[in-house]
Amino acid sequence: MATALKGLRLTARSCAGASLSSKCSARPIGRRRVFSTTPTRWKTTIDPEAEAAVISKAEQALGVDLRAAHAEIDSSAKDIQDYLDAELDFGPPGPEFLPAKKKLKETFLNMGDPEPFEDGGFAEDMEDDLSSLAHGELEQHREWRHYARLAAWEMPLLSKLAKPFEPPTADMPLRFRYTTYMGEHHPAEKKVVLEFSPADMPNLTSIQRDKLRKLLGPRYNPEADTVRMSCEMFETQAQNKRYLGDLVDTLLHEARDPTDTFEDVPLDTRHHHFKRKLRFPKEWEMTEDRRQELVKHRQQAVMKDQKRETAGQLVDGIKQIEMAWAKPVAREAIPEMAMAGKGLKGRGPTGKRVGVRR
């Protein structure tokens, strides 16, 4: 039975691998042997008696009826061939198989003649995709989930690499500042800023520190005694940091040069604008003596007001307003309005022409 199933499988393979022209042609020439372990040979005449003897010996050895197995294989192969021909040799679909045209809802925006894209007739497989805006939302959601997974599974592992904070020592007077945009490319990301104080630089005398301040020029802040330099000439932060480090080494080398100490050159601070710091006067500070003095002064003012009220010298503002409203208002004569003439001459209030000079 295994041999019969194997033959059925080989026959199915040969039927599936046959060319479309051979399947669709009206006069098939002959089936092409797709899978075979023996070369193609011409059919020779065989003695029926010898063939029957060979078949009987094979049936006795295998215990299988070969003729029945071959008939079953031929019928299965025919069924498979008919199925493949029916699937591959179909013509254009009829109108009953075409998708129905989608009619758009008539609104104020699509009134009038329909546009070419409003005819409908779109296949179902062309309308099942999302819009570009929806794809953008999905991509953003995927990015959020990616960072959520990082925060949940990978960021806790960074605690193993944590190191205790150690404040900078005297051997590290330079302070570098970097700028990052969390993986986004930005032109300002390569910039490196360096800050240090000339007083913290080791192995320098007071004269050499003064010379260093004079060499720094406008980068020196005399109010805070600090230096600030930056570099963004190169493409990477490491290159800019290396350039600033070499520049500091050059300045220190020049400051230690004993040939010229710049003692006759004054320190130029015109580039810096000193900010005046306003301080609260000490005389205005509230002390206990000052508080008692203010309380005593207020009590004396209250006693003076009481004496004036008793003597009738204290002016009552409400009473003064009522008295002013009670007085009758004297009506004054309103002067007669006169129309000014046009041009150099015009008529006055009496009707006479008067000359008007400008």
Short mmCIF file of C-alpha atoms in Angstrom, two decimals:
data_model
loop_
_atom_site.label_atom_id
_atom_site.label_comp_id
_atom_site.label_asym_id
_atom_site.label_seq_id
_atom_site.Cartn_x
_atom_site.Cartn_y
_atom_site.Cartn_z
CA MET A 1 0.00 0.00 0.00
CA ALA A 2 2.97 2.29 0.67
CA THR A 3 4.08 1.88 -2.92
CA ALA A 4 0.64 2.88 -4.15
CA LEU A 5 0.58 6.03 -2.00
CA LYS A 6 4.07 6.95 -3.17
CA GLY A 7 3.03 6.59 -6.77
CA LEU A 8 -0.04 8.75 -6.09
CA ARG A 9 2.14 11.47 -4.63
CA LEU A 10 4.53 11.42 -7.60
CA THR A 11 1.60 11.58 -10.00
CA ALA A 12 0.12 14.56 -8.17
CA ARG A 13 3.46 16.34 -8.38
CA SER A 14 3.71 15.73 -12.07
CA CYS A 15 0.18 17.03 -12.61
CA ALA A 16 0.82 20.18 -10.56
CA GLY A 17 4.11 20.88 -12.32
CA ALA A 18 2.75 20.51 -15.83
CA SER A 19 2.88 23.64 -17.94
CA LEU A 20 -0.26 25.68 -18.53
CA SER A 21 0.04 25.29 -22.30
CA SER A 22 -0.02 21.53 -22.03
CA LYS A 23 -3.07 21.67 -19.75
CA CYS A 24 -5.00 24.17 -21.82
CA SER A 25 -4.09 22.89 -25.28
CA ALA A 26 -6.78 21.12 -27.24
CA ARG A 27 -4.39 18.38 -28.39
CA PRO A 28 -1.98 17.46 -25.60
CA ILE A 29 1.17 16.03 -27.06
CA GLY A 30 2.26 14.08 -24.03
CA ARG A 31 2.76 14.66 -20.35
CA ARG A 32 6.17 16.00 -19.40
CA ARG A 33 7.98 13.94 -16.81
CA VAL A 34 8.59 16.39 -13.99
CA PHE A 35 10.00 13.99 -11.43
CA SER A 36 11.65 10.73 -12.48
CA THR A 37 14.72 8.72 -11.61
CA THR A 38 14.99 6.93 -14.95
CA PRO A 39 15.61 8.36 -18.42
CA THR A 40 12.85 8.57 -21.00
CA ARG A 41 12.61 5.46 -23.19
CA TRP A 42 10.59 4.43 -26.19
CA LYS A 43 7.75 2.09 -25.54
CA THR A 44 8.59 -1.46 -26.59
CA THR A 45 6.26 -4.37 -27.19
CA ILE A 46 6.09 -6.82 -24.27
CA ASP A 47 4.78 -10.33 -24.34
CA PRO A 48 1.47 -10.40 -22.39
CA GLU A 49 2.24 -13.80 -20.88
CA ALA A 50 5.67 -12.64 -19.68
CA GLU A 51 4.13 -9.44 -18.29
CA ALA A 52 1.46 -11.42 -16.44
CA ALA A 53 4.11 -13.72 -14.99
CA VAL A 54 6.15 -10.79 -13.73
CA ILE A 55 3.11 -9.12 -12.22
CA SER A 56 2.04 -12.33 -10.46
CA LYS A 57 5.51 -12.79 -8.96
CA ALA A 58 5.52 -9.17 -7.73
CA GLU A 59 2.05 -9.57 -6.21
CA GLN A 60 3.11 -12.74 -4.40
CA ALA A 61 6.26 -11.04 -3.08
CA LEU A 62 4.50 -7.78 -1.97
CA GLY A 63 1.11 -9.21 -1.05
CA VAL A 64 -0.65 -6.37 -2.94
CA ASP A 65 -2.88 -6.42 -6.00
CA LEU A 66 -0.85 -4.25 -8.39
CA ARG A 67 -3.55 -3.95 -11.02
CA ALA A 68 -6.05 -2.58 -8.49
CA ALA A 69 -3.45 -0.23 -7.07
CA HIS A 70 -2.58 1.06 -10.55
CA ALA A 71 -6.25 1.58 -11.36
CA GLU A 72 -6.74 3.50 -8.12
CA ILE A 73 -3.70 5.67 -8.87
CA ASP A 74 -4.95 6.40 -12.40
CA SER A 75 -8.37 7.42 -11.14
CA SER A 76 -6.85 9.67 -8.44
CA ALA A 77 -4.51 11.25 -10.95
CA LYS A 78 -7.40 11.92 -13.29
CA ASP A 79 -9.40 13.56 -10.51
CA ILE A 80 -6.43 15.75 -9.59
CA GLN A 81 -5.87 16.69 -13.24
CA ASP A 82 -9.52 17.63 -13.66
CA TYR A 83 -9.43 19.76 -10.52
CA LEU A 84 -6.28 21.59 -11.65
CA ASP A 85 -7.69 22.18 -15.13
CA ALA A 86 -10.86 23.62 -13.63
CA GLU A 87 -8.88 25.96 -11.37
CA LEU A 88 -6.35 27.13 -13.96
CA ASP A 89 -8.43 27.33 -17.11
CA PHE A 90 -11.07 29.80 -15.94
CA GLY A 91 -12.01 32.74 -18.14
CA PRO A 92 -12.88 36.28 -17.22
CA PRO A 93 -15.40 36.49 -14.36
CA GLY A 94 -18.97 37.30 -15.15
CA PRO A 95 -20.85 40.30 -13.87
CA GLU A 96 -22.19 38.29 -10.94
CA PHE A 97 -18.63 37.85 -9.64
CA LEU A 98 -17.61 41.53 -9.96
CA PRO A 99 -17.85 43.65 -6.81
CA ALA A 100 -20.74 46.05 -6.69
CA LYS A 101 -19.96 49.72 -7.22
CA LYS A 102 -19.87 51.69 -4.04
CA LYS A 103 -22.22 54.65 -4.23
CA LEU A 104 -21.15 57.66 -2.25
CA LYS A 105 -23.63 59.42 0.00
CA GLU A 106 -24.89 62.61 -1.58
CA THR A 107 -23.97 65.59 0.57
CA PHE A 108 -23.41 69.29 0.05
CA LEU A 109 -19.75 68.68 -0.80
CA ASN A 110 -20.34 66.19 -3.63
CA MET A 111 -23.39 67.75 -5.28
CA GLY A 112 -23.35 68.10 -9.04
CA ASP A 113 -21.45 66.05 -11.58
CA PRO A 114 -19.50 63.14 -10.03
CA GLU A 115 -15.75 63.23 -10.08
CA PRO A 116 -13.77 60.48 -11.86
CA PHE A 117 -12.76 58.94 -8.56
CA GLU A 118 -16.40 58.83 -7.39
CA ASP A 119 -17.49 56.23 -9.95
CA GLY A 120 -16.84 53.42 -7.53
CA GLY A 121 -15.94 49.99 -8.81
CA PHE A 122 -13.14 49.53 -6.36
CA ALA A 123 -12.19 45.98 -5.56
CA GLU A 124 -12.54 44.82 -2.00
CA ASP A 125 -8.83 44.10 -1.66
CA MET A 126 -8.06 47.75 -2.51
CA GLU A 127 -10.19 49.16 0.31
CA ASP A 128 -9.02 47.07 3.25
CA ASP A 129 -5.82 49.05 3.88
CA LEU A 130 -5.47 51.88 6.40
CA SER A 131 -4.79 55.48 5.52
CA SER A 132 -1.37 57.08 5.82
CA LEU A 133 -2.51 58.95 8.94
CA ALA A 134 -3.58 55.70 10.57
CA HIS A 135 -0.24 54.10 9.65
CA GLY A 136 1.51 57.05 11.31
CA GLU A 137 -0.54 56.53 14.47
CA LEU A 138 0.35 52.84 14.49
CA GLU A 139 4.04 53.65 14.05
CA GLN A 140 3.89 56.08 16.94
CA HIS A 141 2.15 53.46 19.09
CA ARG A 142 4.86 50.93 18.22
CA GLU A 143 7.51 53.44 19.26
CA TRP A 144 5.75 54.02 22.58
CA ARG A 145 5.58 50.30 23.23
CA HIS A 146 9.25 49.96 22.34
CA TYR A 147 10.27 52.55 24.92
CA ALA A 148 7.85 51.01 27.43
CA ARG A 149 9.59 47.67 27.02
CA LEU A 150 12.95 49.35 27.47
CA ALA A 151 11.76 51.04 30.66
CA ALA A 152 10.29 47.80 32.00
CA TRP A 153 13.00 45.28 31.14
CA GLU A 154 16.29 46.97 30.27
CA MET A 155 16.47 50.16 32.32
CA PRO A 156 16.33 48.30 35.69
CA LEU A 157 19.46 46.46 34.59
CA LEU A 158 21.35 49.78 34.48
CA SER A 159 21.42 49.81 38.27
CA LYS A 160 24.20 47.23 38.10
CA LEU A 161 26.39 49.77 36.30
CA ALA A 162 25.65 52.63 38.71
CA LYS A 163 28.66 54.19 40.43
CA PRO A 164 28.69 56.34 43.56
CA PHE A 165 29.17 60.05 43.00
CA GLU A 166 32.65 61.30 43.68
CA PRO A 167 33.16 65.07 43.80
CA PRO A 168 35.95 66.40 41.58
CA THR A 169 39.32 66.70 43.24
CA ALA A 170 41.97 69.38 42.84
CA ASP A 171 43.49 67.41 39.98
CA MET A 172 40.31 67.90 37.89
CA PRO A 173 39.76 71.67 37.53
CA LEU A 174 38.14 71.44 34.07
CA ARG A 175 34.37 71.11 33.73
CA PHE A 176 32.90 70.06 30.36
CA ARG A 177 29.24 70.42 29.42
CA TYR A 178 27.59 68.45 26.64
CA THR A 179 24.17 68.70 24.98
CA THR A 180 22.09 65.72 23.90
CA TYR A 181 18.70 65.50 22.21
CA MET A 182 17.87 61.89 23.17
CA GLY A 183 18.91 60.24 19.91
CA GLU A 184 17.63 62.99 17.61
CA HIS A 185 20.08 64.59 15.22
CA HIS A 186 20.60 68.30 15.94
CA PRO A 187 23.32 70.72 14.76
CA ALA A 188 23.93 71.94 18.34
CA GLU A 189 24.60 68.44 19.63
CA LYS A 190 28.29 68.59 18.74
CA LYS A 191 28.93 71.71 20.84
CA VAL A 192 31.13 71.33 23.95
CA VAL A 193 31.47 74.03 26.62
CA LEU A 194 34.49 74.26 28.95
CA GLU A 195 34.56 76.13 32.28
CA PHE A 196 37.36 76.48 34.79
CA SER A 197 38.83 78.98 37.24
CA PRO A 198 42.42 80.24 36.92
CA ALA A 199 42.75 80.04 40.70
CA ASP A 200 42.17 76.24 40.55
CA MET A 201 44.88 75.55 38.01
CA PRO A 202 47.74 73.67 39.70
CA ASN A 203 51.46 74.52 39.61
CA LEU A 204 50.91 78.21 38.85
CA THR A 205 52.19 81.19 40.76
CA SER A 206 50.17 84.37 41.33
CA ILE A 207 52.07 86.16 38.53
CA GLN A 208 51.38 83.28 36.14
CA ARG A 209 47.69 83.24 37.06
CA ASP A 210 47.45 86.98 36.35
CA LYS A 211 49.15 86.42 33.01
CA LEU A 212 46.69 83.62 32.24
CA ARG A 213 43.76 85.94 32.98
CA LYS A 214 45.21 88.54 30.60
CA LEU A 215 45.72 85.92 27.87
CA LEU A 216 42.12 84.74 28.10
CA GLY A 217 40.75 88.14 27.06
CA PRO A 218 36.94 88.41 26.79
CA ARG A 219 36.43 84.78 27.83
CA TYR A 220 37.39 85.68 31.38
CA ASN A 221 34.70 86.74 33.86
CA PRO A 222 36.35 89.00 36.46
CA GLU A 223 33.28 89.07 38.67
CA ALA A 224 33.14 85.29 39.20
CA ASP A 225 36.83 84.58 38.38
CA THR A 226 35.84 81.90 35.85
CA VAL A 227 36.63 81.15 32.22
CA ARG A 228 34.10 79.93 29.67
CA MET A 229 35.04 78.58 26.23
CA SER A 230 33.14 76.53 23.67
CA CYS A 231 33.88 74.73 20.43
CA GLU A 232 31.67 73.34 17.66
CA MET A 233 34.04 73.33 14.69
CA PHE A 234 34.22 69.55 14.40
CA GLU A 235 31.55 66.95 13.74
CA THR A 236 31.83 65.00 16.99
CA GLN A 237 31.92 65.96 20.64
CA ALA A 238 35.13 64.06 21.24
CA GLN A 239 36.98 66.15 18.65
CA ASN A 240 35.69 69.42 20.09
CA LYS A 241 36.65 68.32 23.60
CA ARG A 242 40.12 67.37 22.44
CA TYR A 243 40.53 70.78 20.79
CA LEU A 244 39.55 72.59 24.02
CA GLY A 245 41.96 70.46 26.03
CA ASP A 246 44.83 71.26 23.67
CA LEU A 247 43.91 74.97 23.84
CA VAL A 248 44.10 74.93 27.65
CA ASP A 249 47.50 73.22 27.49
CA THR A 250 48.74 75.94 25.11
CA LEU A 251 47.50 78.70 27.44
CA LEU A 252 49.18 77.11 30.44
CA HIS A 253 52.42 76.76 28.50
CA GLU A 254 52.33 80.45 27.57
CA ALA A 255 51.47 81.45 31.14
CA ARG A 256 54.52 79.57 32.47
CA ASP A 257 56.81 81.24 29.93
CA PRO A 258 59.25 83.41 32.01
CA THR A 259 60.41 85.57 29.09
CA ASP A 260 57.43 87.96 29.45
CA THR A 261 55.17 88.03 32.50
CA PHE A 262 52.82 90.83 31.27
CA GLU A 263 53.20 92.68 34.54
CA ASP A 264 53.19 96.04 32.75
CA VAL A 265 49.90 95.20 30.95
CA PRO A 266 46.73 96.00 32.93
CA LEU A 267 43.85 93.53 33.06
CA ASP A 268 41.20 94.63 30.55
CA THR A 269 37.64 94.13 31.88
CA ARG A 270 35.75 96.35 29.45
CA HIS A 271 34.06 93.33 27.92
CA HIS A 272 32.28 92.51 31.18
CA HIS A 273 29.32 94.47 32.52
CA PHE A 274 29.37 94.47 36.29
CA LYS A 275 25.95 94.08 37.81
CA ARG A 276 25.29 96.26 40.79
CA LYS A 277 23.99 94.20 43.67
CA LEU A 278 21.54 96.14 45.78
CA ARG A 279 21.74 95.40 49.47
CA PHE A 280 19.19 96.11 52.14
CA PRO A 281 20.40 98.91 54.47
CA LYS A 282 21.25 97.82 57.95
CA GLU A 283 19.40 100.81 59.38
CA TRP A 284 16.15 99.44 57.93
CA GLU A 285 16.45 96.08 59.58
CA MET A 286 13.64 95.39 62.04
CA THR A 287 15.07 94.93 65.53
CA GLU A 288 13.38 94.71 68.88
CA ASP A 289 14.28 98.29 69.79
CA ARG A 290 13.01 99.53 66.44
CA ARG A 291 9.71 97.66 66.94
CA GLN A 292 9.15 99.19 70.40
CA GLU A 293 9.92 102.63 69.04
CA LEU A 294 7.31 102.24 66.28
CA VAL A 295 4.67 101.09 68.79
CA LYS A 296 5.36 104.10 71.02
CA HIS A 297 5.13 106.48 68.04
CA ARG A 298 1.74 105.05 67.02
CA GLN A 299 0.37 105.40 70.53
CA GLN A 300 1.42 109.05 70.63
CA ALA A 301 -0.30 109.71 67.27
CA VAL A 302 -3.54 108.16 68.59
CA MET A 303 -3.44 110.34 71.73
CA LYS A 304 -2.94 113.52 69.64
CA ASP A 305 -5.95 112.67 67.47
CA GLN A 306 -8.09 112.14 70.56
CA LYS A 307 -7.10 115.55 72.00
CA ARG A 308 -7.89 117.29 68.68
CA GLU A 309 -11.25 115.57 68.49
CA THR A 310 -12.10 116.69 72.02
CA ALA A 311 -11.08 120.27 71.27
CA GLY A 312 -12.97 120.22 67.98
CA GLN A 313 -9.84 120.71 65.93
CA LEU A 314 -10.07 117.39 64.13
CA VAL A 315 -11.61 117.78 60.70
CA ASP A 316 -14.44 115.37 59.91
CA GLY A 317 -14.23 114.57 56.21
CA ILE A 318 -17.78 113.17 55.90
CA LYS A 319 -19.30 116.27 57.51
CA GLN A 320 -17.34 118.54 55.15
CA ILE A 321 -18.67 116.68 52.11
CA GLU A 322 -22.27 116.91 53.35
CA MET A 323 -21.91 120.63 53.94
CA ALA A 324 -20.52 121.15 50.45
CA TRP A 325 -23.46 119.31 48.89
CA ALA A 326 -25.95 121.31 50.99
CA LYS A 327 -24.79 124.69 49.66
CA PRO A 328 -26.79 126.02 46.66
CA VAL A 329 -24.95 126.19 43.38
CA ALA A 330 -24.76 129.72 41.91
CA ARG A 331 -25.64 129.73 38.25
CA GLU A 332 -23.43 131.94 36.13
CA ALA A 333 -24.50 133.59 32.87
CA ILE A 334 -23.43 131.59 29.87
CA PRO A 335 -21.84 133.82 27.20
CA GLU A 336 -23.49 133.92 23.79
CA MET A 337 -21.88 131.72 21.15
CA ALA A 338 -20.82 133.48 17.94
CA MET A 339 -20.07 131.79 14.62
CA ALA A 340 -16.65 132.65 13.18
CA GLY A 341 -16.59 133.96 9.61
CA LYS A 342 -14.89 132.28 6.70
CA GLY A 343 -11.93 133.89 4.99
CA LEU A 344 -10.53 137.29 5.89
CA LYS A 345 -13.95 138.94 6.34
CA GLY A 346 -17.00 137.80 8.23
CA ARG A 347 -20.01 139.05 10.14
CA GLY A 348 -19.83 139.70 13.84
CA PRO A 349 -22.55 139.25 16.47
CA THR A 350 -24.17 142.56 15.42
CA GLY A 351 -24.30 141.64 11.74
CA LYS A 352 -21.55 144.00 10.66
CA ARG A 353 -18.63 142.81 8.56
CA VAL A 354 -15.42 142.67 10.51
CA GLY A 355 -11.90 141.99 9.30
CA VAL A 356 -10.29 138.81 10.50
CA ARG A 357 -6.57 138.59 10.46
CA ARG A 358 -4.63 135.42 10.81
#
